[in-house]
Each structure stands twice: as C-alpha cells, then as structure tokens.
Coordinates of C-alpha atoms and ligand atoms in Angstrom, one line a residue:
X1 CA -0.1 0.2 0.1
X2 CA 1.3 3.6 -1.1
X3 CA 0.7 6.7 0.9
X4 CA -0.3 10.2 -1.2
X5 CA -0.3 12.9 1.9
X6 CA -1.2 16.5 0.8
X7 CA 0.1 19.0 4.1
X8 CA -1.3 22.3 2.7
X9 CA 0.6 24.3 5.7
X10 CA -0.5 27.7 6.2
X11 CA -2.8 27.8 2.8
X12 CA -6.7 26.7 3.2
X13 CA -10.3 28.6 3.8
X14 CA -13.8 26.8 4.1
X15 CA -14.0 26.7 0.8
X16 CA -10.8 25.0 -0.2
X17 CA -12.9 21.7 0.6
X18 CA -13.6 21.5 -3.1
X19 CA -10.0 20.6 -3.5
X20 CA -10.4 17.6 -1.5
X21 CA -14.0 17.1 -2.9
X22 CA -12.1 16.2 -6.3
X23 CA -9.7 14.3 -4.9
X24 CA -12.2 12.4 -3.0
X25 CA -14.2 11.7 -6.3
X26 CA -11.3 10.6 -8.1
X27 CA -10.4 8.2 -5.6
X28 CA -13.8 6.6 -5.4
X29 CA -13.7 6.1 -8.8
X30 CA -9.9 4.6 -9.0
X31 CA -10.0 1.2 -7.4
X32 CA -7.6 -0.7 -9.3
X33 CA -4.7 0.7 -7.0
X34 CA -4.3 0.1 -3.4
X35 CA -2.9 3.6 -1.8
X36 CA -4.1 5.8 0.9
X37 CA -4.7 9.5 1.2
X38 CA -4.4 12.0 3.8
X39 CA -4.8 15.6 3.7
X40 CA -3.5 17.5 6.4
X41 CA -5.0 21.3 6.6
X42 CA -4.6 23.7 8.9
X43 CA -6.5 23.5 12.2
X44 CA -9.1 25.6 11.8
X45 CA -10.0 23.6 8.8
X46 CA -9.8 20.1 10.8
X47 CA -13.4 19.7 12.4
X48 CA -15.2 20.5 9.5
X49 CA -13.4 18.7 7.0
X50 CA -13.4 15.8 9.5
X51 CA -17.0 15.7 9.5
X52 CA -17.4 16.0 5.8
X53 CA -15.2 13.4 4.9
X54 CA -16.1 11.2 7.4
X55 CA -16.9 8.3 5.2
X56 CA -15.0 9.4 2.1
X57 CA -12.2 8.1 1.0
X58 CA -9.7 11.0 2.2
X59 CA -8.6 10.8 5.4
X60 CA -8.0 14.1 7.6
X61 CA -4.6 15.1 9.4
X62 CA -3.1 17.8 11.6
X63 CA 0.1 19.5 10.6
X64 CA 1.6 19.3 13.8
X65 CA 0.4 19.5 17.8
X66 CA 1.4 21.0 20.9
X67 CA 3.6 18.9 23.5
X68 CA 1.3 18.6 26.4
X69 CA -1.7 15.9 26.0
X70 CA -4.9 17.6 26.9
X71 CA -5.3 21.3 27.9
X72 CA -2.8 23.5 29.3
X73 CA -2.4 27.5 29.6
X74 CA -0.3 27.6 26.5
X75 CA -1.6 30.4 24.4
X76 CA -1.9 29.2 20.5
X77 CA -1.5 25.9 21.2
X78 CA -3.5 22.7 20.3
X79 CA -2.8 19.5 22.0
X80 CA -3.4 15.6 20.9
X81 CA -6.5 15.7 22.6
X82 CA -8.0 18.5 21.0
X83 CA -7.0 17.4 17.6
X84 CA -8.2 13.9 18.2
X85 CA -11.9 15.3 19.6
X86 CA -11.7 17.6 16.1
X87 CA -12.1 14.2 14.3
X88 CA -8.5 14.0 12.8
X89 CA -6.8 10.3 12.7
X90 CA -3.3 11.5 11.9
X91 CA -0.6 14.2 12.9
X92 CA 2.5 15.2 11.2
X93 CA 5.3 15.5 14.0
X94 CA 8.8 16.6 13.4
X95 CA 8.3 19.0 10.3
X96 CA 11.3 20.9 9.7
X97 CA 9.6 24.3 9.7
X98 CA 8.4 23.5 13.5
X99 CA 12.0 22.0 14.3
X100 CA 13.4 25.3 12.9
X101 CA 10.6 26.9 15.3
X102 CA 12.0 25.1 18.4
X103 CA 11.1 21.5 18.2
X104 CA 13.6 19.5 19.9
X105 CA 14.2 15.5 20.4
X106 CA 12.5 16.1 23.8
X107 CA 9.4 17.8 22.6
X108 CA 9.1 15.5 19.6
X109 CA 9.5 12.6 22.0
X110 CA 6.7 13.8 23.6
X111 CA 4.3 14.7 20.9
X112 CA 4.5 11.1 19.6
X113 CA 4.0 9.9 22.9
X114 CA 0.7 11.5 23.4
X115 CA -0.6 11.0 20.0
X116 CA -0.3 7.4 19.9
X117 CA -1.5 6.9 23.4
X118 CA -4.9 8.8 21.9
X119 CA -4.5 6.1 19.3
X120 CA -3.8 9.2 16.6
X121 CA -1.4 7.7 13.9
X122 CA 1.9 9.9 13.3
X123 CA 3.6 10.9 10.6
X124 CA 7.1 11.6 11.9
X125 CA 9.5 14.0 9.5
X126 CA 13.3 13.5 9.3
X127 CA 15.7 15.0 7.1
X128 CA 19.1 16.5 6.9
X129 CA 19.6 20.1 6.2
X130 CA 22.1 21.6 3.2
X131 CA 25.3 21.6 5.4
X132 CA 24.8 18.2 6.6
X133 CA 24.5 16.9 3.0
X134 CA 28.0 18.6 2.0
X135 CA 29.3 17.5 5.3
X136 CA 28.3 13.8 4.1
X137 CA 26.6 13.3 7.4
X138 CA 23.1 12.3 6.4
X139 CA 23.1 8.9 7.8
X140 CA 24.4 10.3 11.2
X141 CA 21.7 13.1 11.4
X142 CA 19.0 10.5 10.2
X143 CA 20.0 7.7 12.6
X144 CA 20.2 10.5 15.2
X145 CA 16.4 11.5 14.7
X146 CA 15.0 8.3 14.6
X147 CA 17.1 7.1 17.8
X148 CA 16.3 9.8 19.8
X149 CA 12.7 10.0 19.3
X150 CA 11.3 6.7 18.7
X151 CA 11.1 4.7 21.2
X152 CA 11.1 0.4 21.1
X153 CA 7.3 0.7 23.0
X154 CA 5.8 2.6 20.5
X155 CA 3.7 0.9 18.0
X156 CA 5.4 0.6 14.5
X157 CA 2.1 0.1 13.2
X158 CA 0.8 3.4 14.2
X159 CA 3.7 5.1 12.4
X160 CA 5.1 6.6 8.7
X161 CA 8.2 7.7 8.7
X162 CA 8.7 10.6 5.8
X163 CA 12.1 11.4 4.7
X164 CA 12.2 15.1 4.0
X165 CA 15.7 16.6 3.2
X166 CA 15.3 20.5 4.3
X167 CA 17.3 21.5 1.1
X168 CA 14.7 19.9 -1.2
X169 CA 11.3 21.4 0.5
X170 CA 10.3 24.0 -1.6
X171 CA 12.8 24.6 -3.8
X172 CA 12.5 22.1 -6.2
X173 CA 15.2 20.1 -5.8
X174 CA 14.8 16.6 -5.5
X175 CA 17.7 13.8 -4.4
X176 CA 18.8 11.9 -7.2
X177 CA 17.3 8.4 -7.4
X178 CA 20.8 6.6 -6.9
X179 CA 21.1 8.2 -3.3
X180 CA 17.2 8.6 -2.5
X181 CA 17.2 4.7 -2.2
X182 CA 20.5 4.3 -0.3
X183 CA 19.0 6.9 2.2
X184 CA 15.3 5.2 2.2
X185 CA 17.1 1.4 2.7
X186 CA 19.4 3.1 5.2
X187 CA 16.0 4.7 6.9
X188 CA 14.4 1.3 7.3
X189 CA 17.2 -1.0 8.0
X190 CA 17.4 1.7 11.1
X191 CA 13.7 1.0 11.8
X192 CA 14.0 -2.6 11.4
X193 CA 16.6 -2.7 14.1
X194 CA 14.4 -0.4 16.6
X195 CA 11.4 -2.4 15.9
X196 CA 12.6 -6.0 15.7
X197 CA 11.8 -6.3 11.6
X198 CA 8.6 -4.5 12.0
X199 CA 9.1 -1.7 9.3
X200 CA 6.8 1.3 9.3
X201 CA 6.1 2.8 5.8
X202 CA 9.1 5.1 4.9
X203 CA 7.7 8.3 2.4
X204 CA 9.6 10.7 0.6
X205 CA 8.8 14.4 0.9
X206 CA 10.6 17.7 -0.8
X207 CA 9.6 19.2 -4.0
X208 CA 7.4 16.2 -5.2
X209 CA 5.2 17.0 -8.3
X210 CA 3.6 16.0 -11.2
X211 CA 6.4 15.3 -13.2
X212 CA 9.2 14.2 -11.3
X213 CA 7.3 12.0 -9.6
X214 CA 7.9 9.9 -13.3
X215 CA 11.3 9.2 -11.9
X216 CA 10.7 9.0 -8.5
X217 CA 8.3 6.6 -9.0
X218 CA 11.3 3.9 -10.1
X219 CA 11.9 3.6 -6.6
X220 CA 9.5 1.0 -4.9
X221 CA 11.1 0.9 -2.0
X222 CA 9.7 4.2 -1.4
X223 CA 5.8 4.0 0.3
X224 CA 4.7 7.0 -0.8
X225 CA 4.8 10.9 -0.3
X226 CA 4.6 13.6 1.5
X227 CA 3.6 16.5 -1.0
X228 CA 3.4 20.4 0.3
X229 CA 3.3 22.9 -2.5
X230 CA 1.6 20.7 -5.2
X231 CA -1.3 19.5 -3.1
X232 CA -2.9 22.8 -2.9
X233 CA -4.6 22.0 -6.4
X234 CA -6.5 19.0 -6.8
X235 CA -5.4 18.4 -10.5
X236 CA -1.5 18.5 -9.4
X237 CA -2.3 16.3 -6.6
X238 CA -4.4 14.0 -8.8
X239 CA -1.7 13.8 -12.1
X240 CA 1.0 12.8 -9.4
X241 CA -1.4 9.8 -8.3
X242 CA -2.1 9.4 -12.1
X243 CA 1.5 9.6 -13.0
X244 CA 2.6 7.1 -10.4
X245 CA 0.7 4.3 -11.7
X246 CA 0.9 5.0 -14.9
Ligands
PGA1 P1 7.1 20.9 -0.6 O1 6.9 20.3 1.0 O2 6.4 19.4 -1.3 O3 6.1 22.3 -1.2 O4 8.4 20.9 -1.0 C1 6.6 19.4 1.5 C2 6.9 19.4 2.9 O5 6.9 20.4 3.6 O6 6.2 18.4 3.3

C-alpha cells in the first residue's frame, strides 16, 4: 500500500474543501490501485473537514500538535487531545518548519507519545539540511533523529516515517534516485533494528510534483509521498497519483 499525503501548510479556508471533494471523487472511481490519501489542512479546518469527509476516501490529519496531552495555559497551542476530538486521525510531527521553530527531540518524543496514546497515527518527519548533506553526515543525522525520538515501546503500526531533506522542501530540488534509494534503505534498516523487523512505511517528501514523480516512482522501496506545494491543487495532486500508476 502506498501513501499520498497532502500537507497544505498555512493555506486553505473553508471553500478549499472543493479540492478534497475532487480528490475524493477521483479516488472513489480509481479502485484498481491500493493507496491511501491523507490531507492535513490547517487546524482551523480540521473539524469541519473531518466531519465532511468522514465516510469518504480521504483521511484528515493535523500538521503539528503541542507537546502536552490535553489542556494547559499555553496561548495559541493545540493539543493531541483537541486534534483527536476534532476528528483527525493523523498528525505530522517533526516537520522541519517546526524543528526550525524550536521543536527538539525531547518535545518531539512527548508529541509522539501523546498522539500514539490517543490512537492518532503519526507521520514523523526527519531530514538533513544542506550543510549536513555537504558534510556527508546525512546517515548520522537521520540515525540520531530516529533513535532520539522513536521509542521501542511505540507501536510501529501507528507510525509513518517521512524522509524530507530540508534542502529539497519548497526548492524544486529532489535527490538523485541513486542517493534517495540508499537513504530510504538506510532508514528502513534502522527501523527494522529498532522494531524487531517490523518496519513502518517510509515516505519521501520535498518538491514532489506531477513531473518528477515519473522518476521517483521507479524506487519501489518508497512507500509514498508527503506533498506540500503541489497538494494545494487538486489537479496536480491527482496527476501525481495518476502518473505514479501509469
Ligand atoms: P514541498 O513541501 O512539497 O512544497 O517541498 C513538502 C513538505 O514540506 O512536507
């Protein structure tokens, strides 16, 4: 099974549900391929979208959460419990945008812990930045990001790992297939070690679009894609899926 996840970031208002309606219509017709679609709109849309798309072919998730479980006096924060009660079933944790804003391993571990406890599935993002890539310490960085946050006691069936090199997010740059294949295999072998041969799905994210999917799809070890910019257009998002299976 493959995953196509649309991360809308700070885009979307109520009328943007039309994008999901079109994607849902497409998926409802396309029964031949085995894949799952998840859309993560801004917090403000989760409740209404989760209701609207409850029995549809599109699952709804959140883009982040605060590192406390339920209620607290943190202004502007949204907890895993509130997300769960809004009807979402997935949460992105550890996106490089949020790491840049202060999410460290300790906070990320708390976030994962609370999400999983509440039965929310986690899309855990990891990735090296440009400097780390140039220094050729990508595997060291990724290994640490995995080890420091993923605990053996987490259920690997509830986790999806998304490899998103920071230098490829929103830049139009995508790793070469040869390099990407090595990295995905490294992540998978690290996860297998951690989870006793049970390996969560490993996705790729960073500038995925309807064109470069034609080369990315050759890497069968990739279990799906986390799509930012291109997911704001139903046409582009659907074309990514169509081209993947073509
Ligand atoms: P992008 O974003 O597809 O626009 O590069 C990916 C992401 O940030 O998840």
